[in-house]
Short mmCIF file of C-alpha atoms and ligand atoms in Angstrom, two decimals:
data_model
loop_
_atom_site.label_atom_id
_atom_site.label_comp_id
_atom_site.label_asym_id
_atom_site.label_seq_id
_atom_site.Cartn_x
_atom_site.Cartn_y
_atom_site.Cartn_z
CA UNK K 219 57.90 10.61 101.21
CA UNK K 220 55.42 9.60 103.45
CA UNK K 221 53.05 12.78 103.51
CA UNK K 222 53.36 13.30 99.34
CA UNK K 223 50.10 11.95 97.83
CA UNK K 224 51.61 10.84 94.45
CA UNK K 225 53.81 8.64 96.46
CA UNK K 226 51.30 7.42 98.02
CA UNK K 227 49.53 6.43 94.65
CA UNK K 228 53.16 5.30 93.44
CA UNK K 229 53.10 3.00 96.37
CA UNK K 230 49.59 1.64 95.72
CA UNK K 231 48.12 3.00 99.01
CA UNK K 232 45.72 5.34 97.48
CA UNK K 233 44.13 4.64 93.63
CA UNK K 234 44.42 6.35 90.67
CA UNK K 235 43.23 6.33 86.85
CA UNK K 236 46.36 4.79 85.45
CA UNK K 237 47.35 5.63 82.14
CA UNK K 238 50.62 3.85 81.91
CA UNK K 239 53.55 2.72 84.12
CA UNK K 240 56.85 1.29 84.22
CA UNK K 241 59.56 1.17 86.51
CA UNK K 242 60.59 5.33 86.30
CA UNK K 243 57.11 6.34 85.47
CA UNK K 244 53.31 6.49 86.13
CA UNK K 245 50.77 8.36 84.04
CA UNK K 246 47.25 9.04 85.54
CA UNK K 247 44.39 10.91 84.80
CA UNK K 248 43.49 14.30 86.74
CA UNK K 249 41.32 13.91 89.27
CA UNK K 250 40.27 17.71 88.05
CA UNK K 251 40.42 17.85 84.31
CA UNK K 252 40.94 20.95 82.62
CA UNK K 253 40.66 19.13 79.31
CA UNK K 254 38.83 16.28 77.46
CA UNK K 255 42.46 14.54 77.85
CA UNK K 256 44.33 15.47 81.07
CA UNK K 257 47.02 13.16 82.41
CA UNK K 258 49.99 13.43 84.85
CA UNK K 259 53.14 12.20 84.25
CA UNK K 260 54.93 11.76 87.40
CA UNK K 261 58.44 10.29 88.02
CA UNK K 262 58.54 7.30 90.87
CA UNK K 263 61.40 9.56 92.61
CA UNK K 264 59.98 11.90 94.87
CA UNK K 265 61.71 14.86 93.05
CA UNK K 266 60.13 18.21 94.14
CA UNK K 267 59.94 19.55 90.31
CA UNK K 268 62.65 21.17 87.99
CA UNK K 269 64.35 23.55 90.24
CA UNK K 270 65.29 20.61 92.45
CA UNK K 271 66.41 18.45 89.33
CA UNK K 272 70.16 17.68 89.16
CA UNK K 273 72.14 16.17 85.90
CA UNK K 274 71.74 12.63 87.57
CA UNK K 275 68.11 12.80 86.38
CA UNK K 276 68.87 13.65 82.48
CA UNK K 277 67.85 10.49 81.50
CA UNK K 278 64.83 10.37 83.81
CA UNK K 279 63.66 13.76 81.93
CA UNK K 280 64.11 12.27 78.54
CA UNK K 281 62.26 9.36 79.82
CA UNK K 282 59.61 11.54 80.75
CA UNK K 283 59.20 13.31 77.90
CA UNK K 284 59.04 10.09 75.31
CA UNK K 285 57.03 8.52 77.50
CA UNK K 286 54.31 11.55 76.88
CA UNK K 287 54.77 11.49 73.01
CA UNK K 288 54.51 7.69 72.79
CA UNK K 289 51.35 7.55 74.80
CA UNK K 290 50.09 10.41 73.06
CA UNK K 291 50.32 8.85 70.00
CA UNK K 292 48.89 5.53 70.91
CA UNK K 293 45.62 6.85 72.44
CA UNK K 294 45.78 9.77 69.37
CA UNK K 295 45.05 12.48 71.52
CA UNK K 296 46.32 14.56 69.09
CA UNK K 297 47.38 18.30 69.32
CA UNK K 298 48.47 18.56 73.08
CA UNK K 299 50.09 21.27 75.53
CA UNK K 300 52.54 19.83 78.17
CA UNK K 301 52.93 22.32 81.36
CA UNK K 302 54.90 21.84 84.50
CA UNK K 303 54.44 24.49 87.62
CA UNK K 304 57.41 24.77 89.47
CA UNK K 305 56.86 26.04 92.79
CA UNK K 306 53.39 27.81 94.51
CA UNK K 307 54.02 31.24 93.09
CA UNK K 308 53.76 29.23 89.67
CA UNK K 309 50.96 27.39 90.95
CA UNK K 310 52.32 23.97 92.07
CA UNK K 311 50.03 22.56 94.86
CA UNK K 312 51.85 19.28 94.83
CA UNK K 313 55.36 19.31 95.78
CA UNK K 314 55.88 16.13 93.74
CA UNK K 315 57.29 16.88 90.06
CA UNK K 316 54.64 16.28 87.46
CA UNK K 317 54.01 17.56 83.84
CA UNK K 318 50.63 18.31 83.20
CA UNK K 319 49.53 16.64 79.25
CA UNK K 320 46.37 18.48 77.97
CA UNK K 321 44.50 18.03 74.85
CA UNK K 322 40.93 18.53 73.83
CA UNK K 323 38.71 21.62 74.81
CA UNK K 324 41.95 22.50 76.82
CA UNK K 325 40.95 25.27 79.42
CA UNK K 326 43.84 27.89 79.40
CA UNK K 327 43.05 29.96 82.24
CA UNK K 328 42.83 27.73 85.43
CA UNK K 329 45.50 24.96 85.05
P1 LIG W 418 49.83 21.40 90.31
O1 LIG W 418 49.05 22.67 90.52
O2 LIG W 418 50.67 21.44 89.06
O3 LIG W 418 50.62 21.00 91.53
O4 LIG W 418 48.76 20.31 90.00
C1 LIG W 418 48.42 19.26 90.84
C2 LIG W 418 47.38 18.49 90.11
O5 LIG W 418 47.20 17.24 90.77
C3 LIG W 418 46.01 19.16 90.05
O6 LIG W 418 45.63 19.34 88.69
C4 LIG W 418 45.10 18.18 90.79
O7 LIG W 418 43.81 18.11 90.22
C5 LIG W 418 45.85 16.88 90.67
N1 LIG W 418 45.59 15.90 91.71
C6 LIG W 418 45.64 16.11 93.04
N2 LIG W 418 45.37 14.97 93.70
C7 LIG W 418 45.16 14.02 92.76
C8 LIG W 418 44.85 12.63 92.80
N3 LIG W 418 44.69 11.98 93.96
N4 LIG W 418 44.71 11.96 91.64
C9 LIG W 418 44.85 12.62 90.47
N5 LIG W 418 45.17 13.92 90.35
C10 LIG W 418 45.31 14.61 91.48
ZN1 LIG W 419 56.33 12.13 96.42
#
């Protein structure tokens, strides 16, 4: 989508922090942490987040999901909270699905 910013960092027109990628996948820092460790984990489909997911992207999800506990165990975060907001009345301000990976001094309130 032309107008969705983490395509555009998907696409390479605007930088990011990279943590990781492959060819479903890119991890990046927060540009606002709310922890010591604070990393997106976006899919390179532009899906909307989990209300829009359909069974074609089961393995996508469980891609997703090792991806974060392999990572997390190669930079030894350790203890970590995973949290996805689907849709603005759950606070999603970026209409591009991403899970939110926290750990360290992990601030609660505000994420
Ligand atoms: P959400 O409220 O779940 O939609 O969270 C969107 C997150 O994306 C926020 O935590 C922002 O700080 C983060 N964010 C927005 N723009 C960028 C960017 N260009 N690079 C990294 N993180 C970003
Ligand atoms: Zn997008």
């Amino acid at each position: 989508m032309s107008d969705c910013i983490f395509c555009k960092i998907i696409a390479g027109d605007m930088p990011c922090d990279k943590v990781f990628e492959d060819e479903q996948v890119i991890v990046f820092k927060d540009i606002n942490p709310k922890a010591k460790t604070h990393w997106l984990v976006v899919p390179k489909e532009h899906v909307v987040n989990l209300q829009e997911v359909e069974d074609s992207h089961q393995s996508l999800l469980g891609h997703m999901a090792l991806t974060i506990s392999r990572l997390a165990r190669q930079h030894e975060i350790g203890d970590y909270r995973v949290a996805s907001n689907n849709g603005a009345g759950a606070g999603q301000i970026v209409f591009h699905m991403h899970w939110h990976v926290l750990s360290g001094a992990v601030d609660i309130s505000t994420l």
